[in-house]
CSV table of C-alpha atoms in Angstrom, one decimal:
chain,number,residue,atom,x,y,z
A,983,UNK,CA,-24.9,-5.4,11.5
A,984,UNK,CA,-26.1,-2.7,9.2
A,985,UNK,CA,-29.6,-1.8,8.0
A,986,UNK,CA,-31.1,-4.2,5.5
A,987,UNK,CA,-32.1,-2.9,2.1
A,988,UNK,CA,-35.5,-4.7,2.2
A,989,UNK,CA,-34.3,-7.1,-0.5
A,990,UNK,CA,-35.2,-10.8,0.1
A,991,UNK,CA,-32.8,-13.2,1.7
A,992,UNK,CA,-30.8,-15.1,-0.9
A,993,UNK,CA,-30.0,-18.8,0.0
A,994,UNK,CA,-27.4,-20.9,-1.8
A,995,UNK,CA,-24.6,-23.5,-1.5
A,996,UNK,CA,-21.2,-22.8,-2.9
A,997,UNK,CA,-17.7,-24.3,-2.8
A,998,UNK,CA,-14.7,-22.5,-1.5
A,999,UNK,CA,-11.5,-22.5,-3.6
A,1000,UNK,CA,-8.1,-21.0,-3.7
A,1001,UNK,CA,-6.6,-18.5,-6.1
A,1002,UNK,CA,-3.0,-17.5,-5.3
A,1003,UNK,CA,-3.0,-17.4,-1.4
A,1004,UNK,CA,-6.7,-16.4,-1.0
A,1005,UNK,CA,-9.6,-18.5,-0.3
A,1006,UNK,CA,-12.7,-17.3,-2.1
A,1007,UNK,CA,-16.3,-18.3,-2.8
A,1008,UNK,CA,-18.0,-17.5,-6.1
A,1009,UNK,CA,-21.7,-17.0,-5.9
A,1010,UNK,CA,-23.8,-19.2,-8.2
A,1011,UNK,CA,-25.2,-17.4,-11.2
A,1012,UNK,CA,-28.8,-17.7,-9.9
A,1013,UNK,CA,-27.8,-16.0,-6.6
A,1014,UNK,CA,-25.8,-13.2,-8.2
A,1015,UNK,CA,-28.8,-12.4,-10.5
A,1016,UNK,CA,-30.9,-11.6,-7.4
A,1017,UNK,CA,-28.5,-8.9,-6.2
A,1018,UNK,CA,-29.2,-5.2,-6.9
A,1019,UNK,CA,-26.0,-4.5,-8.8
A,1020,UNK,CA,-23.5,-6.2,-11.2
A,1021,UNK,CA,-20.8,-4.2,-9.3
A,1022,UNK,CA,-19.9,-4.3,-5.6
A,1023,UNK,CA,-22.8,-5.1,-3.2
A,1024,UNK,CA,-22.7,-4.7,0.6
A,1025,UNK,CA,-24.2,-7.7,2.3
A,1026,UNK,CA,-24.7,-9.4,5.6
A,1027,UNK,CA,-25.6,-12.9,6.2
A,1028,UNK,CA,-24.5,-16.3,7.5
A,1029,UNK,CA,-22.1,-18.9,6.2
A,1030,UNK,CA,-22.8,-22.3,7.7
A,1031,UNK,CA,-24.8,-20.5,10.4
A,1032,UNK,CA,-22.0,-18.0,11.3
A,1033,UNK,CA,-22.8,-14.3,10.8
A,1034,UNK,CA,-20.6,-12.0,8.6
A,1035,UNK,CA,-20.8,-8.7,6.8
A,1036,UNK,CA,-18.8,-7.9,3.6
A,1037,UNK,CA,-18.8,-6.3,0.3
A,1038,UNK,CA,-19.2,-8.7,-2.6
A,1039,UNK,CA,-16.9,-8.1,-5.5
A,1040,UNK,CA,-17.9,-8.4,-9.2
A,1041,UNK,CA,-16.3,-11.3,-11.1
A,1042,UNK,CA,-16.3,-9.6,-14.6
A,1043,UNK,CA,-18.9,-12.2,-15.8
A,1044,UNK,CA,-22.0,-10.5,-14.3
A,1045,UNK,CA,-21.6,-12.5,-11.1
A,1046,UNK,CA,-20.0,-12.0,-7.7
A,1047,UNK,CA,-17.4,-13.5,-5.4
A,1048,UNK,CA,-16.2,-12.9,-1.8
A,1049,UNK,CA,-12.9,-13.4,0.0
A,1050,UNK,CA,-13.2,-15.8,2.9
A,1051,UNK,CA,-10.6,-14.5,5.4
A,1052,UNK,CA,-8.9,-16.8,8.0
A,1053,UNK,CA,-11.0,-15.6,10.8
A,1054,UNK,CA,-14.3,-16.5,9.0
A,1055,UNK,CA,-12.7,-19.8,7.8
A,1056,UNK,CA,-11.9,-20.6,11.5
A,1057,UNK,CA,-15.3,-19.5,12.8
A,1058,UNK,CA,-17.3,-21.4,10.2
A,1059,UNK,CA,-14.8,-24.4,10.2
A,1060,UNK,CA,-14.2,-24.1,6.4
A,1061,UNK,CA,-11.3,-24.4,4.1
A,1062,UNK,CA,-10.8,-24.6,0.3
A,1063,UNK,CA,-12.7,-27.5,-1.3
A,1064,UNK,CA,-15.5,-27.4,1.3
A,1065,UNK,CA,-19.1,-26.7,0.5
A,1066,UNK,CA,-20.8,-23.9,2.4
A,1067,UNK,CA,-24.4,-22.9,2.9
A,1068,UNK,CA,-25.0,-19.1,2.8
A,1069,UNK,CA,-27.9,-16.8,3.4
A,1070,UNK,CA,-27.2,-13.2,2.4
A,1071,UNK,CA,-29.2,-10.0,2.1
A,1072,UNK,CA,-28.0,-6.7,0.6
A,1073,UNK,CA,-27.5,-3.7,2.8
A,1074,UNK,CA,-28.4,0.0,2.4
A,1075,UNK,CA,-25.6,1.0,4.8
A,1076,UNK,CA,-22.2,0.1,3.5
A,1077,UNK,CA,-19.4,-0.6,5.9
A,1078,UNK,CA,-16.3,1.6,5.8
A,1079,UNK,CA,-13.6,0.3,3.5
A,1080,UNK,CA,-10.1,-0.4,4.7
A,1081,UNK,CA,-8.2,2.6,3.2
A,1082,UNK,CA,-4.8,1.6,2.0
A,1083,UNK,CA,-1.9,3.3,3.8
A,1084,UNK,CA,-0.7,5.3,0.7
A,1085,UNK,CA,-4.2,6.8,0.0
A,1086,UNK,CA,-4.8,7.4,3.7
A,1087,UNK,CA,-1.5,9.3,4.0
A,1088,UNK,CA,-2.3,11.4,0.9
A,1089,UNK,CA,-5.7,12.2,2.3
A,1090,UNK,CA,-4.2,13.2,5.7
A,1091,UNK,CA,-1.7,15.5,3.9
A,1092,UNK,CA,-4.4,17.0,1.6
A,1093,UNK,CA,-6.0,20.4,2.1
A,1094,UNK,CA,-9.0,20.5,4.4
A,1095,UNK,CA,-11.4,20.9,1.4
A,1096,UNK,CA,-10.4,17.4,0.2
A,1097,UNK,CA,-10.6,15.9,3.7
A,1098,UNK,CA,-14.1,17.3,4.0
A,1099,UNK,CA,-15.1,15.9,0.7
A,1100,UNK,CA,-13.8,12.5,1.6
A,1101,UNK,CA,-15.7,12.6,4.9
A,1102,UNK,CA,-18.8,13.8,3.1
A,1103,UNK,CA,-19.1,11.1,0.4
A,1104,UNK,CA,-20.8,7.9,1.0
A,1105,UNK,CA,-19.0,4.8,2.2
A,1106,UNK,CA,-19.9,3.2,-1.2
A,1107,UNK,CA,-18.1,6.1,-3.0
A,1108,UNK,CA,-15.1,5.6,-0.7
A,1109,UNK,CA,-15.1,1.9,-1.6
A,1110,UNK,CA,-14.9,2.9,-5.3
A,1111,UNK,CA,-11.9,5.2,-4.7
A,1112,UNK,CA,-10.1,2.4,-2.7
A,1113,UNK,CA,-11.0,-0.2,-5.4
A,1114,UNK,CA,-9.6,2.0,-8.1
A,1115,UNK,CA,-6.3,2.6,-6.3
A,1116,UNK,CA,-6.0,-1.1,-5.4
A,1117,UNK,CA,-6.7,-2.2,-9.0
A,1118,UNK,CA,-3.0,-2.3,-10.0
A,1119,UNK,CA,0.0,-4.3,-8.8
A,1120,UNK,CA,2.5,-1.8,-10.3
A,1121,UNK,CA,3.9,0.6,-7.7
A,1122,UNK,CA,4.3,3.5,-10.2
A,1123,UNK,CA,0.8,3.2,-11.5
A,1124,UNK,CA,-0.6,2.9,-7.9
A,1125,UNK,CA,1.3,6.1,-6.9
A,1126,UNK,CA,-0.1,7.9,-9.9
A,1127,UNK,CA,-3.6,6.8,-9.0
A,1128,UNK,CA,-3.3,8.1,-5.5
A,1129,UNK,CA,-2.1,11.4,-6.9
A,1130,UNK,CA,-4.9,11.5,-9.4
A,1131,UNK,CA,-7.4,10.7,-6.7
A,1132,UNK,CA,-6.4,13.7,-4.7
A,1133,UNK,CA,-6.4,15.9,-7.8
A,1134,UNK,CA,-9.9,14.7,-8.8
A,1135,UNK,CA,-11.2,15.3,-5.3
A,1136,UNK,CA,-9.6,18.8,-5.4
A,1137,UNK,CA,-11.7,19.6,-8.4
A,1138,UNK,CA,-14.8,18.3,-6.6
A,1139,UNK,CA,-15.1,14.8,-8.0
A,1140,UNK,CA,-16.9,12.5,-5.6
A,1141,UNK,CA,-16.1,9.3,-7.4
A,1142,UNK,CA,-13.4,8.0,-9.7
A,1143,UNK,CA,-14.4,7.6,-13.3
A,1144,UNK,CA,-13.5,5.6,-16.3
A,1145,UNK,CA,-13.3,2.0,-14.9
A,1146,UNK,CA,-15.8,-0.8,-15.3
A,1147,UNK,CA,-17.6,-1.2,-12.0
A,1148,UNK,CA,-18.7,-4.8,-13.0
A,1149,UNK,CA,-15.1,-5.9,-13.7
A,1150,UNK,CA,-13.0,-7.9,-11.3
A,1151,UNK,CA,-10.3,-5.4,-10.3
A,1152,UNK,CA,-8.2,-7.4,-7.9
A,1153,UNK,CA,-4.9,-7.5,-9.8
A,1154,UNK,CA,-3.8,-10.8,-8.2
A,1155,UNK,CA,-7.1,-12.6,-8.7
A,1156,UNK,CA,-8.1,-11.5,-12.2
A,1157,UNK,CA,-7.1,-11.2,-15.8
A,1158,UNK,CA,-8.6,-8.8,-18.3
A,1159,UNK,CA,-11.2,-7.8,-15.7
A,1160,UNK,CA,-12.4,-11.4,-15.0
A,1161,UNK,CA,-12.0,-13.5,-11.9
A,1162,UNK,CA,-9.5,-16.3,-12.4
A,1163,UNK,CA,-10.7,-19.9,-12.4
A,1164,UNK,CA,-9.3,-22.2,-9.7
A,1165,UNK,CA,-6.2,-24.1,-10.8
């Protein structure tokens, strides 16, 4: 696990639910207010006593949510509709993001200057680039965002600009920058 930020542990109960094919958990408003940002927040903690580390996503309503992958569901014996008890604390050290294949290929093909910039920025900044590229379901728009990312890094930009960091940007789980409600 990563280094704690020194923030207090946040304890809460929440219900898992499904949007599309994903199982997610929305943090209660009171828990989200205790986090250091309305945007993404790196956390570690426990869900029903089982340790995890993730980056919470903003829900577009000044709150947060997290995806509960199959592995964590199996480990914690949880499924949609179940209530879970969580204890989380924010982290100073962010985990590395999973870089999508198209962005990873573009970075690998980019000049060394861009590769060095990518390696030199913080994991939090890399999460922002990945989030911006992933924020569209349209292949043409996504391709353009990868190209623009490389272009911006070529000019020395260390972060993408011009998108709301507190919006829910998952194109399959949101509408108008807000996390969808369960069906």
